[in-house]
């Protein structure tokens, strides 16, 4: 079974631009969660989608948004990029929204210059 | 107080020894607990999960959970140099997909 895939793997953007990242979960998985990982803050929860509905959102500004499609694929968008948005963005999928374990994709490395 | 706390290390053990990694959490309502391994430049890889008090063993790995003490640990037996990585403890506190991660413990296994 294929794992979680994320595209693109690497991205360089300029301050003020916007970016869209994509995540395809493991086949059959319906829950997709997004995390930001930085050396200073570690892994921080951004939001989680289940059956196209956002079920939870972390403490990030409104510039960070996401959505989930009917095939469970998910996208996250960051508008008006700031230097501090440079990070590894990780997507994780799980079978359902309850106690099931989450599996991470390879991540998208975003650099904002 | 941080919600999930881990000693950042590095924890250094000789090859073949037992490595013991510890994690404490603050929310008594926490429901499930996970250990991830992350190699430098890679994404986290799930290695163990535990939902009930007690021990859970999988190969060389044993996860231990004590909800009364709000403590979860990971034991790695017969440590190998390939086990050298950062180990992340994660806790789910509600019925959504939100995981709260500790800062991770760096493990070094010396040949």
PDB file of C-alpha atoms in Angstrom, chain A:
ATOM      1  CA  UNK A   1       0.000   0.000   0.000  1.00  0.00           C
ATOM      2  CA  UNK A   2       1.405   3.379  -0.989  1.00  0.00           C
ATOM      3  CA  UNK A   3       2.203   5.822   1.785  1.00  0.00           C
ATOM      4  CA  UNK A   4       1.242   9.445   2.245  1.00  0.00           C
ATOM      5  CA  UNK A   5       2.476  11.595  -0.607  1.00  0.00           C
ATOM      6  CA  UNK A   6       3.116  15.318  -0.545  1.00  0.00           C
ATOM      7  CA  UNK A   7       3.853  17.720  -3.353  1.00  0.00           C
ATOM      8  CA  UNK A   8       5.961  19.621  -3.961  1.00  0.00           C
ATOM      9  CA  UNK A   9       8.855  18.351  -1.857  1.00  0.00           C
ATOM     10  CA  UNK A  10      10.744  21.628  -1.931  1.00  0.00           C
ATOM     11  CA  UNK A  11       9.588  25.159  -2.503  1.00  0.00           C
ATOM     12  CA  UNK A  12      11.232  28.581  -2.446  1.00  0.00           C
ATOM     13  CA  UNK A  13       8.978  31.612  -2.245  1.00  0.00           C
ATOM     14  CA  UNK A  14       9.351  35.323  -1.649  1.00  0.00           C
ATOM     15  CA  UNK A  15       7.800  37.262   1.208  1.00  0.00           C
ATOM     16  CA  UNK A  16       4.274  38.340   0.406  1.00  0.00           C
ATOM     17  CA  UNK A  17       3.577  35.501  -2.016  1.00  0.00           C
ATOM     18  CA  UNK A  18       1.164  32.685  -1.371  1.00  0.00           C
ATOM     19  CA  UNK A  19       1.708  28.941  -1.585  1.00  0.00           C
ATOM     20  CA  UNK A  20      -0.433  25.821  -1.883  1.00  0.00           C
ATOM     21  CA  UNK A  21       0.770  22.445  -0.662  1.00  0.00           C
ATOM     22  CA  UNK A  22      -0.864  19.147  -1.502  1.00  0.00           C
ATOM     23  CA  UNK A  23      -1.260  15.900   0.410  1.00  0.00           C
ATOM     24  CA  UNK A  24      -2.625  12.536  -0.723  1.00  0.00           C
ATOM     25  CA  UNK A  25      -3.385  10.207   2.198  1.00  0.00           C
ATOM     26  CA  UNK A  26      -2.918   6.472   2.340  1.00  0.00           C
ATOM     27  CA  UNK A  27      -5.668   4.761   0.369  1.00  0.00           C
ATOM     28  CA  UNK A  28      -8.740   4.334   2.576  1.00  0.00           C
ATOM     29  CA  UNK A  29      -7.646   6.904   5.131  1.00  0.00           C
ATOM     30  CA  UNK A  30     -10.211   9.624   5.707  1.00  0.00           C
ATOM     31  CA  UNK A  31      -8.474  11.889   8.218  1.00  0.00           C
ATOM     32  CA  UNK A  32      -5.706  14.277   7.207  1.00  0.00           C
ATOM     33  CA  UNK A  33      -3.774  16.429   9.656  1.00  0.00           C
ATOM     34  CA  UNK A  34      -1.210  19.115   8.892  1.00  0.00           C
ATOM     35  CA  UNK A  35       1.769  20.078  11.034  1.00  0.00           C
ATOM     36  CA  UNK A  36       4.516  22.653  10.872  1.00  0.00           C
ATOM     37  CA  UNK A  37       7.996  21.671  12.047  1.00  0.00           C
ATOM     38  CA  UNK A  38      10.684  24.235  12.853  1.00  0.00           C
ATOM     39  CA  UNK A  39      13.901  23.878  14.876  1.00  0.00           C
ATOM     40  CA  UNK A  40      12.679  26.327  17.486  1.00  0.00           C
ATOM     41  CA  UNK A  41       9.046  25.292  17.941  1.00  0.00           C
ATOM     42  CA  UNK A  42       9.195  21.635  17.021  1.00  0.00           C
ATOM     43  CA  UNK A  43       6.129  19.956  15.563  1.00  0.00           C
ATOM     44  CA  UNK A  44       2.982  22.074  15.842  1.00  0.00           C
ATOM     45  CA  UNK A  45      -0.526  21.123  14.809  1.00  0.00           C
ATOM     46  CA  UNK A  46      -2.079  23.269  12.082  1.00  0.00           C
ATOM     47  CA  UNK A  47      -5.458  21.656  11.345  1.00  0.00           C
ATOM     48  CA  UNK A  48      -7.230  18.387  10.758  1.00  0.00           C
ATOM     49  CA  UNK A  49      -9.817  17.388   8.192  1.00  0.00           C
ATOM     50  CA  UNK A  50     -12.164  14.451   8.237  1.00  0.00           C
ATOM     51  CA  UNK A  51     -14.743  13.838   5.517  1.00  0.00           C
ATOM     52  CA  UNK A  52     -14.129  17.285   4.035  1.00  0.00           C
ATOM     53  CA  UNK A  53     -14.795  19.026   7.374  1.00  0.00           C
ATOM     54  CA  UNK A  54     -12.233  20.845   9.466  1.00  0.00           C
ATOM     55  CA  UNK A  55     -12.494  19.248  12.886  1.00  0.00           C
ATOM     56  CA  UNK A  56      -9.753  21.087  14.727  1.00  0.00           C
ATOM     57  CA  UNK A  57      -7.434  24.027  14.195  1.00  0.00           C
ATOM     58  CA  UNK A  58      -4.189  24.953  15.902  1.00  0.00           C
ATOM     59  CA  UNK A  59      -2.995  28.370  17.025  1.00  0.00           C
ATOM     60  CA  UNK A  60      -1.928  29.753  13.686  1.00  0.00           C
ATOM     61  CA  UNK A  61      -3.008  32.996  12.012  1.00  0.00           C
ATOM     62  CA  UNK A  62      -5.767  33.068   9.442  1.00  0.00           C
ATOM     63  CA  UNK A  63      -3.161  33.197   6.672  1.00  0.00           C
ATOM     64  CA  UNK A  64      -2.996  29.435   7.080  1.00  0.00           C
ATOM     65  CA  UNK A  65      -5.953  27.617   5.613  1.00  0.00           C
ATOM     66  CA  UNK A  66      -6.781  24.237   4.240  1.00  0.00           C
ATOM     67  CA  UNK A  67      -9.391  22.067   2.669  1.00  0.00           C
ATOM     68  CA  UNK A  68     -10.135  18.444   1.956  1.00  0.00           C
ATOM     69  CA  UNK A  69     -11.678  17.000  -1.151  1.00  0.00           C
ATOM     70  CA  UNK A  70     -14.160  14.147  -1.520  1.00  0.00           C
ATOM     71  CA  UNK A  71     -11.320  11.732  -2.354  1.00  0.00           C
ATOM     72  CA  UNK A  72      -9.662  12.681   0.991  1.00  0.00           C
ATOM     73  CA  UNK A  73      -6.817  14.550  -0.695  1.00  0.00           C
ATOM     74  CA  UNK A  74      -6.015  17.754   1.135  1.00  0.00           C
ATOM     75  CA  UNK A  75      -4.409  21.077   0.403  1.00  0.00           C
ATOM     76  CA  UNK A  76      -3.117  23.776   2.656  1.00  0.00           C
ATOM     77  CA  UNK A  77      -2.594  27.362   1.641  1.00  0.00           C
ATOM     78  CA  UNK A  78      -0.460  30.050   3.195  1.00  0.00           C
ATOM     79  CA  UNK A  79      -1.088  33.591   2.024  1.00  0.00           C
ATOM     80  CA  UNK A  80       1.131  36.648   2.416  1.00  0.00           C
ATOM     81  CA  UNK A  81       4.179  34.587   3.296  1.00  0.00           C
ATOM     82  CA  UNK A  82       6.513  35.741   6.027  1.00  0.00           C
ATOM     83  CA  UNK A  83      10.123  34.760   6.676  1.00  0.00           C
ATOM     84  CA  UNK A  84       8.969  32.903   9.788  1.00  0.00           C
ATOM     85  CA  UNK A  85       6.835  30.594   7.674  1.00  0.00           C
ATOM     86  CA  UNK A  86       9.973  28.812   6.514  1.00  0.00           C
ATOM     87  CA  UNK A  87       9.531  25.289   7.818  1.00  0.00           C
ATOM     88  CA  UNK A  88       8.914  21.660   7.020  1.00  0.00           C
ATOM     89  CA  UNK A  89       5.193  21.160   6.467  1.00  0.00           C
ATOM     90  CA  UNK A  90       4.046  17.653   7.231  1.00  0.00           C
ATOM     91  CA  UNK A  91       0.835  15.922   6.391  1.00  0.00           C
ATOM     92  CA  UNK A  92      -0.345  12.838   8.290  1.00  0.00           C
ATOM     93  CA  UNK A  93      -3.233  10.526   7.564  1.00  0.00           C
ATOM     94  CA  UNK A  94      -5.209   8.071   9.645  1.00  0.00           C
ATOM     95  CA  UNK A  95      -8.043   5.689   8.919  1.00  0.00           C
ATOM     96  CA  UNK A  96     -10.654   7.447  11.014  1.00  0.00           C
ATOM     97  CA  UNK A  97     -11.051  10.338  13.405  1.00  0.00           C
ATOM     98  CA  UNK A  98     -10.783   8.314  16.574  1.00  0.00           C
ATOM     99  CA  UNK A  99      -7.924   6.444  18.151  1.00  0.00           C
ATOM    100  CA  UNK A 100      -6.119   5.358  15.022  1.00  0.00           C
ATOM    101  CA  UNK A 101      -2.479   6.119  14.573  1.00  0.00           C
ATOM    102  CA  UNK A 102      -1.226   8.743  12.112  1.00  0.00           C
ATOM    103  CA  UNK A 103       1.308   8.177   9.359  1.00  0.00           C
ATOM    104  CA  UNK A 104       3.357  11.045   8.032  1.00  0.00           C
ATOM    105  CA  UNK A 105       4.272  11.932   4.493  1.00  0.00           C
ATOM    106  CA  UNK A 106       7.772  13.046   3.492  1.00  0.00           C
ATOM    107  CA  UNK A 107       6.927  16.711   3.986  1.00  0.00           C
ATOM    108  CA  UNK A 108       7.291  19.881   1.957  1.00  0.00           C
ATOM    109  CA  UNK A 109      10.302  22.027   2.766  1.00  0.00           C
ATOM    110  CA  UNK A 110       9.246  25.666   2.328  1.00  0.00           C
ATOM    111  CA  UNK A 111      11.839  28.415   2.279  1.00  0.00           C
ATOM    112  CA  UNK A 112      10.676  32.029   2.296  1.00  0.00           C
ATOM    113  CA  UNK A 113      13.230  34.622   1.212  1.00  0.00           C
TER     114      UNK A 113
END
